[in-house]
mmCIF file of C-alpha atoms in Angstrom:
data_model
loop_
_atom_site.group_PDB
_atom_site.id
_atom_site.type_symbol
_atom_site.label_atom_id
_atom_site.label_comp_id
_atom_site.label_asym_id
_atom_site.label_seq_id
_atom_site.Cartn_x
_atom_site.Cartn_y
_atom_site.Cartn_z
ATOM 1 C CA MET G 42 0.000 0.000 0.000
ATOM 2 C CA THR G 43 1.443 3.365 -1.049
ATOM 3 C CA LEU G 44 0.207 6.424 0.835
ATOM 4 C CA HIS G 45 2.197 9.556 1.564
ATOM 5 C CA LEU G 46 1.650 10.513 5.196
ATOM 6 C CA GLY G 47 1.883 14.043 6.538
ATOM 7 C CA TYR G 48 1.026 15.879 9.730
ATOM 8 C CA GLY G 49 -0.715 19.243 10.032
ATOM 9 C CA THR G 50 1.157 22.152 11.575
ATOM 10 C CA ASN G 51 -2.126 23.306 13.137
ATOM 11 C CA GLY G 52 -1.522 20.432 15.549
ATOM 12 C CA LEU G 53 2.021 21.603 16.329
ATOM 13 C CA THR G 54 1.446 25.266 17.142
ATOM 14 C CA ASP G 55 3.561 25.113 20.312
ATOM 15 C CA LEU G 56 6.630 24.372 18.167
ATOM 16 C CA ARG G 57 8.632 26.704 15.966
ATOM 17 C CA LEU G 58 8.073 25.809 12.335
ATOM 18 C CA ASP G 59 11.678 24.701 11.801
ATOM 19 C CA ASP G 60 11.408 22.431 14.841
ATOM 20 C CA ALA G 61 8.044 21.034 13.714
ATOM 21 C CA LEU G 62 9.377 20.192 10.262
ATOM 22 C CA GLY G 63 12.465 18.549 11.731
ATOM 23 C CA LEU G 64 10.316 16.486 14.092
ATOM 24 C CA LEU G 65 8.104 15.222 11.275
ATOM 25 C CA ALA G 66 11.066 14.272 9.107
ATOM 26 C CA ASP G 67 12.688 12.431 12.004
ATOM 27 C CA LEU G 68 9.475 10.489 12.649
ATOM 28 C CA GLY G 69 9.290 9.333 9.032
ATOM 29 C CA TYR G 70 6.543 11.544 7.651
ATOM 30 C CA GLU G 71 6.838 12.309 3.960
ATOM 31 C CA GLY G 72 5.174 15.690 4.128
ATOM 32 C CA VAL G 73 3.394 18.408 6.039
ATOM 33 C CA GLY G 74 0.054 20.155 5.896
ATOM 34 C CA LEU G 75 1.251 23.737 6.394
ATOM 35 C CA THR G 76 -1.416 26.034 7.836
ATOM 36 C CA LEU G 77 -0.593 29.657 7.039
ATOM 37 C CA ASP G 78 -0.809 31.337 10.441
ATOM 38 C CA HIS G 79 0.966 33.877 12.606
ATOM 39 C CA MET G 80 3.024 31.329 14.571
ATOM 40 C CA HIS G 81 4.462 29.604 11.502
ATOM 41 C CA LEU G 82 4.355 31.057 7.991
ATOM 42 C CA ASP G 83 2.343 34.249 8.525
ATOM 43 C CA PRO G 84 0.492 35.129 5.306
ATOM 44 C CA MET G 85 0.153 38.733 6.486
ATOM 45 C CA ALA G 86 3.874 39.255 7.121
ATOM 46 C CA PRO G 87 5.496 42.045 5.067
ATOM 47 C CA ASP G 88 8.453 39.766 4.316
ATOM 48 C CA LEU G 89 6.283 36.788 3.325
ATOM 49 C CA ALA G 90 8.219 36.166 0.103
ATOM 50 C CA GLU G 91 11.551 35.777 1.909
ATOM 51 C CA ARG G 92 10.011 33.664 4.664
ATOM 52 C CA THR G 93 8.462 31.427 2.016
ATOM 53 C CA ARG G 94 11.828 30.918 0.349
ATOM 54 C CA GLN G 95 13.343 29.976 3.702
ATOM 55 C CA VAL G 96 10.593 27.414 4.308
ATOM 56 C CA ARG G 97 11.090 26.001 0.816
ATOM 57 C CA ARG G 98 14.790 25.506 1.528
ATOM 58 C CA ARG G 99 13.991 23.811 4.837
ATOM 59 C CA LEU G 100 11.443 21.481 3.221
ATOM 60 C CA THR G 101 13.906 20.597 0.485
ATOM 61 C CA SER G 102 16.704 19.867 2.945
ATOM 62 C CA LEU G 103 14.421 17.519 4.896
ATOM 63 C CA GLY G 104 12.890 15.859 1.833
ATOM 64 C CA LEU G 105 9.351 16.832 2.862
ATOM 65 C CA ARG G 106 6.428 17.390 0.538
ATOM 66 C CA VAL G 107 3.851 20.042 1.406
ATOM 67 C CA THR G 108 0.268 21.098 0.964
ATOM 68 C CA VAL G 109 -0.908 24.567 1.992
ATOM 69 C CA GLU G 110 -3.886 24.784 4.348
ATOM 70 C CA THR G 111 -5.883 27.938 5.060
ATOM 71 C CA GLY G 112 -7.927 27.053 8.130
ATOM 72 C CA ALA G 113 -6.187 29.413 10.579
ATOM 73 C CA ARG G 114 -8.780 30.587 13.080
ATOM 74 C CA TYR G 115 -7.950 34.271 13.553
ATOM 75 C CA VAL G 116 -5.476 35.173 10.839
ATOM 76 C CA LEU G 117 -7.733 37.874 9.328
ATOM 77 C CA ASP G 118 -9.853 38.941 12.303
ATOM 78 C CA PRO G 119 -8.706 38.575 15.932
ATOM 79 C CA ARG G 120 -12.311 38.514 17.160
ATOM 80 C CA ARG G 121 -14.110 36.228 14.681
ATOM 81 C CA LYS G 122 -13.102 32.613 14.209
ATOM 82 C CA HIS G 123 -12.498 31.992 10.485
ATOM 83 C CA GLY G 124 -13.792 35.477 9.732
ATOM 84 C CA PRO G 125 -14.345 37.043 7.365
ATOM 85 C CA SER G 126 -15.384 34.177 5.117
ATOM 86 C CA LEU G 127 -16.203 33.885 1.447
ATOM 87 C CA LEU G 128 -19.859 34.320 2.462
ATOM 88 C CA ASP G 129 -19.532 37.533 4.464
ATOM 89 C CA PRO G 130 -22.302 40.109 3.773
ATOM 90 C CA ASP G 131 -19.662 42.829 3.351
ATOM 91 C CA PRO G 132 -18.112 42.707 -0.150
ATOM 92 C CA ASP G 133 -14.825 44.135 1.163
ATOM 93 C CA ALA G 134 -14.673 41.423 3.828
ATOM 94 C CA ARG G 135 -15.277 38.708 1.246
ATOM 95 C CA ALA G 136 -12.545 40.282 -0.876
ATOM 96 C CA ALA G 137 -10.125 40.043 2.066
ATOM 97 C CA ARG G 138 -10.694 36.287 2.279
ATOM 98 C CA THR G 139 -10.350 35.935 -1.488
ATOM 99 C CA ALA G 140 -7.065 37.869 -1.368
ATOM 100 C CA LEU G 141 -5.779 35.615 1.397
ATOM 101 C CA LEU G 142 -6.568 32.514 -0.658
ATOM 102 C CA VAL G 143 -4.889 33.967 -3.751
ATOM 103 C CA ARG G 144 -1.843 34.686 -1.570
ATOM 104 C CA ALA G 145 -1.968 31.074 -0.378
ATOM 105 C CA VAL G 146 -1.906 29.882 -3.988
ATOM 106 C CA ASP G 147 1.172 32.025 -4.632
ATOM 107 C CA VAL G 148 2.874 30.620 -1.536
ATOM 108 C CA ALA G 149 1.962 27.090 -2.591
ATOM 109 C CA ALA G 150 3.460 27.635 -6.035
ATOM 110 C CA GLU G 151 6.714 28.898 -4.474
ATOM 111 C CA LEU G 152 6.847 25.896 -2.121
ATOM 112 C CA GLY G 153 6.017 23.365 -4.831
ATOM 113 C CA ALA G 154 2.884 22.302 -2.925
ATOM 114 C CA HIS G 155 0.524 19.767 -4.442
ATOM 115 C CA ALA G 156 -2.673 21.650 -3.443
ATOM 116 C CA VAL G 157 -4.183 24.580 -1.571
ATOM 117 C CA HIS G 158 -6.966 23.749 0.861
ATOM 118 C CA CYS G 159 -9.914 26.015 1.715
ATOM 119 C CA PHE G 160 -13.544 25.903 2.884
ATOM 120 C CA SER G 161 -16.687 27.931 2.294
ATOM 121 C CA GLY G 162 -17.490 29.336 5.726
ATOM 122 C CA VAL G 163 -20.720 29.373 7.727
ATOM 123 C CA THR G 164 -23.797 30.952 6.137
ATOM 124 C CA PRO G 165 -24.393 34.295 7.896
ATOM 125 C CA PRO G 166 -27.728 34.715 9.735
ATOM 126 C CA GLY G 167 -30.530 35.926 7.503
ATOM 127 C CA THR G 168 -28.770 34.867 4.294
ATOM 128 C CA SER G 169 -30.742 32.727 1.856
ATOM 129 C CA PRO G 170 -29.089 29.649 0.360
ATOM 130 C CA ASP G 171 -29.222 31.154 -3.137
ATOM 131 C CA THR G 172 -27.478 34.303 -1.951
ATOM 132 C CA ALA G 173 -24.855 32.297 -0.066
ATOM 133 C CA TRP G 174 -24.029 30.128 -3.071
ATOM 134 C CA LYS G 175 -23.867 33.211 -5.313
ATOM 135 C CA ARG G 176 -21.401 34.874 -2.934
ATOM 136 C CA LEU G 177 -19.298 31.716 -2.780
ATOM 137 C CA THR G 178 -19.051 31.272 -6.541
ATOM 138 C CA GLU G 179 -18.164 34.917 -7.085
ATOM 139 C CA ALA G 180 -15.628 35.076 -4.263
ATOM 140 C CA ILE G 181 -13.848 31.855 -5.189
ATOM 141 C CA ALA G 182 -13.554 32.631 -8.912
ATOM 142 C CA PRO G 183 -10.347 34.727 -8.609
ATOM 143 C CA VAL G 184 -8.790 31.972 -6.497
ATOM 144 C CA LEU G 185 -9.501 29.415 -9.186
ATOM 145 C CA GLU G 186 -7.973 31.757 -11.770
ATOM 146 C CA ALA G 187 -4.827 32.000 -9.652
ATOM 147 C CA ALA G 188 -4.790 28.220 -9.229
ATOM 148 C CA ASP G 189 -5.079 27.778 -12.978
ATOM 149 C CA ARG G 190 -2.161 30.168 -13.612
ATOM 150 C CA SER G 191 0.049 28.521 -11.004
ATOM 151 C CA GLY G 192 -0.827 24.908 -11.749
ATOM 152 C CA VAL G 193 -1.655 24.288 -8.064
ATOM 153 C CA PRO G 194 -5.203 22.931 -7.638
ATOM 154 C CA LEU G 195 -7.629 24.410 -5.126
ATOM 155 C CA ALA G 196 -9.013 21.674 -2.857
ATOM 156 C CA VAL G 197 -12.299 22.684 -1.203
ATOM 157 C CA GLU G 198 -13.162 20.915 2.035
ATOM 158 C CA PRO G 199 -16.723 20.012 3.054
ATOM 159 C CA GLU G 200 -16.860 21.245 6.649
ATOM 160 C CA PRO G 201 -19.654 20.394 9.143
ATOM 161 C CA GLY G 202 -21.796 23.443 9.831
ATOM 162 C CA HIS G 203 -20.624 25.330 6.739
ATOM 163 C CA LEU G 204 -22.576 26.134 3.587
ATOM 164 C CA LEU G 205 -20.472 23.540 1.785
ATOM 165 C CA ALA G 206 -20.775 20.761 4.356
ATOM 166 C CA THR G 207 -21.052 17.524 2.381
ATOM 167 C CA LEU G 208 -19.767 15.824 -0.738
ATOM 168 C CA ALA G 209 -23.103 16.600 -2.395
ATOM 169 C CA ASP G 210 -22.462 20.287 -1.675
ATOM 170 C CA PHE G 211 -19.031 20.027 -3.301
ATOM 171 C CA HIS G 212 -20.609 18.636 -6.451
ATOM 172 C CA HIS G 213 -23.207 21.413 -6.342
ATOM 173 C CA LEU G 214 -20.388 23.963 -6.345
ATOM 174 C CA ARG G 215 -18.718 22.167 -9.236
ATOM 175 C CA ALA G 216 -21.935 22.386 -11.226
ATOM 176 C CA LEU G 217 -22.464 26.073 -10.440
ATOM 177 C CA LEU G 218 -18.926 26.886 -11.589
ATOM 178 C CA GLY G 219 -19.065 24.751 -14.735
ATOM 179 C CA ASP G 220 -16.670 22.082 -13.405
ATOM 180 C CA PRO G 221 -13.424 24.089 -13.665
ATOM 181 C CA GLY G 222 -10.226 22.087 -13.941
ATOM 182 C CA PRO G 223 -8.414 23.694 -10.971
ATOM 183 C CA LEU G 224 -11.253 22.838 -8.564
ATOM 184 C CA GLY G 225 -10.662 19.704 -6.508
ATOM 185 C CA LEU G 226 -11.698 18.190 -3.211
ATOM 186 C CA THR G 227 -10.201 18.006 0.262
ATOM 187 C CA LEU G 228 -11.653 14.881 1.823
ATOM 188 C CA ASP G 229 -11.564 14.786 5.617
ATOM 189 C CA ILE G 230 -12.040 11.169 6.664
ATOM 190 C CA GLY G 231 -13.376 12.118 10.096
ATOM 191 C CA HIS G 232 -15.989 14.401 8.562
ATOM 192 C CA CYS G 233 -17.243 11.453 6.520
ATOM 193 C CA GLN G 234 -17.820 9.541 9.743
ATOM 194 C CA CYS G 235 -19.373 12.592 11.376
ATOM 195 C CA LEU G 236 -22.150 13.480 8.943
ATOM 196 C CA GLU G 237 -22.074 11.818 5.509
ATOM 197 C CA GLU G 238 -24.743 9.236 4.719
ATOM 198 C CA ALA G 239 -22.080 7.055 3.123
ATOM 199 C CA THR G 240 -19.374 5.351 5.180
ATOM 200 C CA PRO G 241 -15.816 6.742 5.087
ATOM 201 C CA LEU G 242 -14.850 3.825 2.851
ATOM 202 C CA GLU G 243 -17.667 4.622 0.422
ATOM 203 C CA CYS G 244 -16.798 8.338 0.527
ATOM 204 C CA VAL G 245 -13.231 7.584 -0.542
ATOM 205 C CA ARG G 246 -14.407 5.464 -3.446
ATOM 206 C CA GLN G 247 -16.994 8.017 -4.564
ATOM 207 C CA SER G 248 -14.559 10.936 -4.301
ATOM 208 C CA ALA G 249 -11.553 9.408 -6.030
ATOM 209 C CA PRO G 250 -11.741 11.393 -9.306
ATOM 210 C CA TRP G 251 -11.685 14.740 -7.478
ATOM 211 C CA LEU G 252 -9.271 14.049 -4.613
ATOM 212 C CA ARG G 253 -6.537 16.657 -4.353
ATOM 213 C CA HIS G 254 -5.936 16.581 -0.594
ATOM 214 C CA VAL G 255 -6.838 14.223 2.272
ATOM 215 C CA GLN G 256 -7.054 14.929 5.992
ATOM 216 C CA ILE G 257 -7.368 12.100 8.479
ATOM 217 C CA GLU G 258 -8.208 11.621 12.143
ATOM 218 C CA ASP G 259 -10.680 9.600 14.197
ATOM 219 C CA MET G 260 -14.230 10.798 14.852
ATOM 220 C CA ARG G 261 -17.637 9.673 16.109
ATOM 221 C CA ARG G 262 -20.948 9.758 14.307
ATOM 222 C CA GLY G 263 -22.732 13.072 14.740
ATOM 223 C CA VAL G 264 -19.950 14.722 16.768
ATOM 224 C CA HIS G 265 -17.552 17.125 15.035
ATOM 225 C CA GLU G 266 -14.537 16.533 17.253
ATOM 226 C CA HIS G 267 -11.143 15.602 15.805
ATOM 227 C CA LEU G 268 -9.852 12.675 17.862
ATOM 228 C CA PRO G 269 -6.545 10.814 18.060
ATOM 229 C CA PHE G 270 -6.611 7.454 16.323
ATOM 230 C CA GLY G 271 -8.350 4.758 18.329
ATOM 231 C CA GLU G 272 -10.602 7.159 20.239
ATOM 232 C CA GLY G 273 -13.376 7.269 17.635
ATOM 233 C CA GLU G 274 -15.362 4.825 15.535
ATOM 234 C CA ILE G 275 -13.571 4.595 12.180
ATOM 235 C CA ASP G 276 -12.286 1.283 10.852
ATOM 236 C CA PHE G 277 -9.106 2.540 9.195
ATOM 237 C CA PRO G 278 -7.511 -0.416 7.358
ATOM 238 C CA PRO G 279 -10.169 -0.626 4.611
ATOM 239 C CA VAL G 280 -10.327 3.169 4.301
ATOM 240 C CA LEU G 281 -6.566 3.397 3.777
ATOM 241 C CA ALA G 282 -6.652 0.491 1.349
ATOM 242 C CA ALA G 283 -9.354 2.284 -0.644
ATOM 243 C CA LEU G 284 -7.250 5.459 -0.718
ATOM 244 C CA ALA G 285 -4.294 3.509 -2.051
ATOM 245 C CA ALA G 286 -6.494 1.782 -4.638
ATOM 246 C CA SER G 287 -7.847 5.164 -5.795
ATOM 247 C CA ASP G 288 -4.366 6.103 -7.046
ATOM 248 C CA TYR G 289 -4.461 9.267 -4.948
ATOM 249 C CA ARG G 290 -0.859 10.501 -4.861
ATOM 250 C CA GLY G 291 -1.072 13.585 -2.657
ATOM 251 C CA LEU G 292 -0.495 13.777 1.070
ATOM 252 C CA THR G 293 -2.727 12.150 3.664
ATOM 253 C CA VAL G 294 -2.376 14.607 6.542
ATOM 254 C CA VAL G 295 -3.150 13.911 10.203
ATOM 255 C CA GLU G 296 -5.490 16.691 11.362
ATOM 256 C CA LEU G 297 -5.517 17.252 15.133
ATOM 257 C CA PRO G 298 -5.799 21.039 15.515
ATOM 258 C CA ARG G 299 -6.896 20.977 19.158
ATOM 259 C CA HIS G 300 -4.090 18.749 20.402
ATOM 260 C CA SER G 301 -1.007 20.929 20.045
ATOM 261 C CA HIS G 302 -0.239 20.533 23.748
ATOM 262 C CA ALA G 303 0.592 16.892 22.966
ATOM 263 C CA GLY G 304 1.622 17.389 19.345
ATOM 264 C CA PRO G 305 5.070 15.737 19.322
ATOM 265 C CA GLU G 306 3.820 12.581 21.048
ATOM 266 C CA LEU G 307 0.666 12.392 18.917
ATOM 267 C CA ALA G 308 2.734 12.806 15.768
ATOM 268 C CA ARG G 309 4.724 9.756 16.841
ATOM 269 C CA THR G 310 1.744 7.586 17.823
ATOM 270 C CA SER G 311 -0.249 8.648 14.749
ATOM 271 C CA ILE G 312 2.342 7.510 12.223
ATOM 272 C CA ASP G 313 2.756 4.221 14.108
ATOM 273 C CA PHE G 314 -1.032 3.704 14.058
ATOM 274 C CA LEU G 315 -1.332 4.472 10.349
ATOM 275 C CA HIS G 316 1.573 2.223 9.382
ATOM 276 C CA ASP G 317 -0.019 -0.610 11.354
ATOM 277 C CA ALA G 318 -3.436 0.062 9.775
ATOM 278 C CA MET G 319 -1.896 0.064 6.301
ATOM 279 C CA THR G 320 -0.224 -3.256 7.024
ATOM 280 C CA ARG G 321 -3.494 -4.753 8.226
ATOM 281 C CA GLY G 322 -5.279 -3.301 5.203
ATOM 282 C CA THR G 323 -3.013 -5.200 2.803
ATOM 283 C CA ALA G 324 -2.852 -8.511 4.735
ATOM 284 C CA PRO G 325 -4.679 -11.441 3.087
ATOM 285 C CA ARG G 326 -8.090 -12.050 4.599
ATOM 286 C CA GLY G 327 -7.721 -14.331 7.594
ATOM 287 C CA ALA G 328 -3.965 -13.785 7.839
ATOM 288 C CA ALA G 329 -2.263 -11.979 10.685
ATOM 289 C CA PRO G 330 -0.158 -8.949 9.716
ATOM 290 C CA CYS G 331 3.604 -9.190 10.084
#
């Protein structure tokens, strides 16, 4: 089974970025999900270009691949989690989020990232679904243009509680936009367990043609809480086997954003768990893994 495992820096926020990258390389990860945020690679920094070049050199020296994630909680507004979003009633606020995502595409191109992740945001109170979808399509269009120019796909994540919450919503966005080439999918395995009608295994199989980024953690049905492996309900060996069979070649990134206090230890136990699950996923039926 060939999967390329990474770990998200949003689960290592107590570490300097150089230290986090060194830790992941030492543990055997092949890549990193790099969340652009103030404590690591700050997308609002005036010297962002130079910082990005430094990170690229560090990634190259460690042999790490990278995907760029944009889920920082307060990077644009210190008082509103994930605000402003692509759905904000204020056109200037929506434009600020669009500009951040375009900047993320530029950073990703400089780093040689395989994708840029984003999500829609929560529908503001009093906003009709038609209005929300119209705002989303208009606000994301310049990001897709930047992705097309750079050759780095944009991978939209269905997020519980957001306008674009499910795989069906992702396909609705595709249809509204005319199925643009740069638009792909971030599949979060835990989110599949949390709220999709299909099982995580079925979600992987159904999503294979559009997969550009994968996030992974444990989760329980109906509860949006990212859990360390073994603390939720997901049966991982068949899910990982399905990912490998899908010919997905990007990173599969451990996503534990609320566990930075234990990040180094969880990075170690997570890669051990996933290697074991991959071994069990490829063992002949009825045979014990080596």
